[in-house]
C-alpha positions as MATLAB code, in Angstrom:
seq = 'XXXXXXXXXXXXXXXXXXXXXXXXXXXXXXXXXXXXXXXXXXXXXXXXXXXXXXXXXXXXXXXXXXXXXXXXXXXXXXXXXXXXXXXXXXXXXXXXXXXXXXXXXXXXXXXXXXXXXXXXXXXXXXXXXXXXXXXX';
ca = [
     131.575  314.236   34.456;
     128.729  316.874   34.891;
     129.446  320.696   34.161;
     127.935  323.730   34.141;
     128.883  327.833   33.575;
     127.262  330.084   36.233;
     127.535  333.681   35.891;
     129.074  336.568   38.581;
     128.740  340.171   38.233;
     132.280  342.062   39.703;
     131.325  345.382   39.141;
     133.721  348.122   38.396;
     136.305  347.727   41.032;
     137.981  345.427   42.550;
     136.778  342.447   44.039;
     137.073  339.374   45.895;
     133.309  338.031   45.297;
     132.425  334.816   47.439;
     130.462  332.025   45.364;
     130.571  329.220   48.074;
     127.176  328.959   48.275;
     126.772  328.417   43.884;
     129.089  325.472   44.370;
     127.799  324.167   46.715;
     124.423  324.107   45.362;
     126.168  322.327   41.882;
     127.956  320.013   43.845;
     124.830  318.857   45.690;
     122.702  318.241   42.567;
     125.943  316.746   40.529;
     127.027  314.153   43.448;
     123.437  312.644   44.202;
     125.020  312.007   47.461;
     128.553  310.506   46.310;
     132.306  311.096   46.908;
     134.533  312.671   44.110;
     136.490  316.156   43.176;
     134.363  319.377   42.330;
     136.719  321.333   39.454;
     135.998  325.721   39.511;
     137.698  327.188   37.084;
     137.493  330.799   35.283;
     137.821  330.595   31.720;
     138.921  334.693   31.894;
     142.753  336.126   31.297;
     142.227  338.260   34.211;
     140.806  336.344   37.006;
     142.003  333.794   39.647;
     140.257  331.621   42.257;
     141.030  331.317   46.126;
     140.043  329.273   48.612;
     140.782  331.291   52.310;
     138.626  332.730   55.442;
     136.397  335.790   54.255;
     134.638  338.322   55.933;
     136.924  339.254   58.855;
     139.054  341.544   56.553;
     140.466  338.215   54.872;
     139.243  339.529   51.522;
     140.536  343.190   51.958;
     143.753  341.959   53.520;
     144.270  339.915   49.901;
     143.380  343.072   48.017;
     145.560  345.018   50.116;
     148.344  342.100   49.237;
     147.665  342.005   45.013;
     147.669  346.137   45.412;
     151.277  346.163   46.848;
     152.409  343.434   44.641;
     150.568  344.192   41.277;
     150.422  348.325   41.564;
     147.703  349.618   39.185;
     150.156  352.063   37.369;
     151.874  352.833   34.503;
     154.853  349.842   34.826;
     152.877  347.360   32.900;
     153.622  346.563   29.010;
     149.868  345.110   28.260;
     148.295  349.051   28.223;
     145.185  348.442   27.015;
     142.109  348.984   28.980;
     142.350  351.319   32.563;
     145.168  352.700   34.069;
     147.333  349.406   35.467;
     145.279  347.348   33.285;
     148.383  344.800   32.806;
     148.340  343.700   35.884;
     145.500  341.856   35.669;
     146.876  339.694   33.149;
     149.616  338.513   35.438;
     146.835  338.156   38.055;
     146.872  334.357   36.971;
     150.255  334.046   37.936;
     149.644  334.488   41.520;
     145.964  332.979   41.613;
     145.335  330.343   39.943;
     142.174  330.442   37.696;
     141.587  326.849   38.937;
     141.139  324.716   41.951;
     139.966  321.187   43.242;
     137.743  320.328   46.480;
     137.292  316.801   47.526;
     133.541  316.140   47.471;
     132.174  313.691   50.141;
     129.028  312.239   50.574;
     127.398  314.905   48.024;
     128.746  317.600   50.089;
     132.113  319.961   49.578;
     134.953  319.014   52.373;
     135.887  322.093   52.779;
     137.120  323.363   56.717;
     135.728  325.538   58.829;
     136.447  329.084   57.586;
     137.144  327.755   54.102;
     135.237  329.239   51.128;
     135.665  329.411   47.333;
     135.984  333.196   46.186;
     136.674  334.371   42.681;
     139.291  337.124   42.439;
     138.858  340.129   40.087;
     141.557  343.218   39.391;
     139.965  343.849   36.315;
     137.454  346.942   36.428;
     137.135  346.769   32.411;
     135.274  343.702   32.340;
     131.921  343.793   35.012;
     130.794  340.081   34.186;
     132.569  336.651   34.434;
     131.771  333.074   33.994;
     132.650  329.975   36.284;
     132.769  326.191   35.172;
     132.054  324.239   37.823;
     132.819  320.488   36.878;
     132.171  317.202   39.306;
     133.742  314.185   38.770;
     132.769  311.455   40.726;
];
């Protein structure tokens, strides 16, 4: 297995932040050309990874979703942090802070309007860390 941590800066609001193009660039140099599973995963209690269409309004559609489903009020038990801050820790519960793409010939079989996107609710915390794993 090869593995490394890349870093992503989410700023101060919320954010669905597209890192396609860092995974793709691991998986390339991991594979050396070869078939196997590329691992992301988000070693944070407030994040979550998809894997949808974005641009388009895909991204602000799934805001729009987590915003009607996980308010940011005062309904949450875990206060800590900014208003609605609890929230974000059942964030994981909905999006997964995992996922698996098949890797083939070196390169990530992903389809057409298919990219890997790291999901962040959590305005408290401006910097998180991927692990990005191939086994092959």
């Amino acid at each position: 297995m090869k593995s490394e941590v890349f870093e992503v800066a989410t700023g101060s609001r919320e954010r669905v932040r597209d890192i396609t193009g860092a995974c793709a660039r691991f998986t390339a140099g991991a594979a050396g050309g070869g078939d196997g599973l590329l691992h992301v995963f988000v070693p944070h209690a407030t994040a979550g990874l998809v894997l949808m269409e974005l641009g388009a309004g895909s991204d602000t559609d799934l805001l729009a979703v987590l915003a009607g489903l996980l308010p940011a009020d005062d309904r949450w038990r875990h206060t800590h942090g900014s208003r609605g801050h609890g929230r974000s820790h059942v964030l994981p519960a909905f999006v997964a802070p995992f996922l698996v793409v098949p890797v083939l010939r070196g390169t990530m079989a992903l389809g057409t309007w298919q990219s890997i996107a790291l999901v962040d609710l959590n305005m408290d915390n401006p910097d998180r860390r991927v692990r990005v794993s191939f086994l092959g």
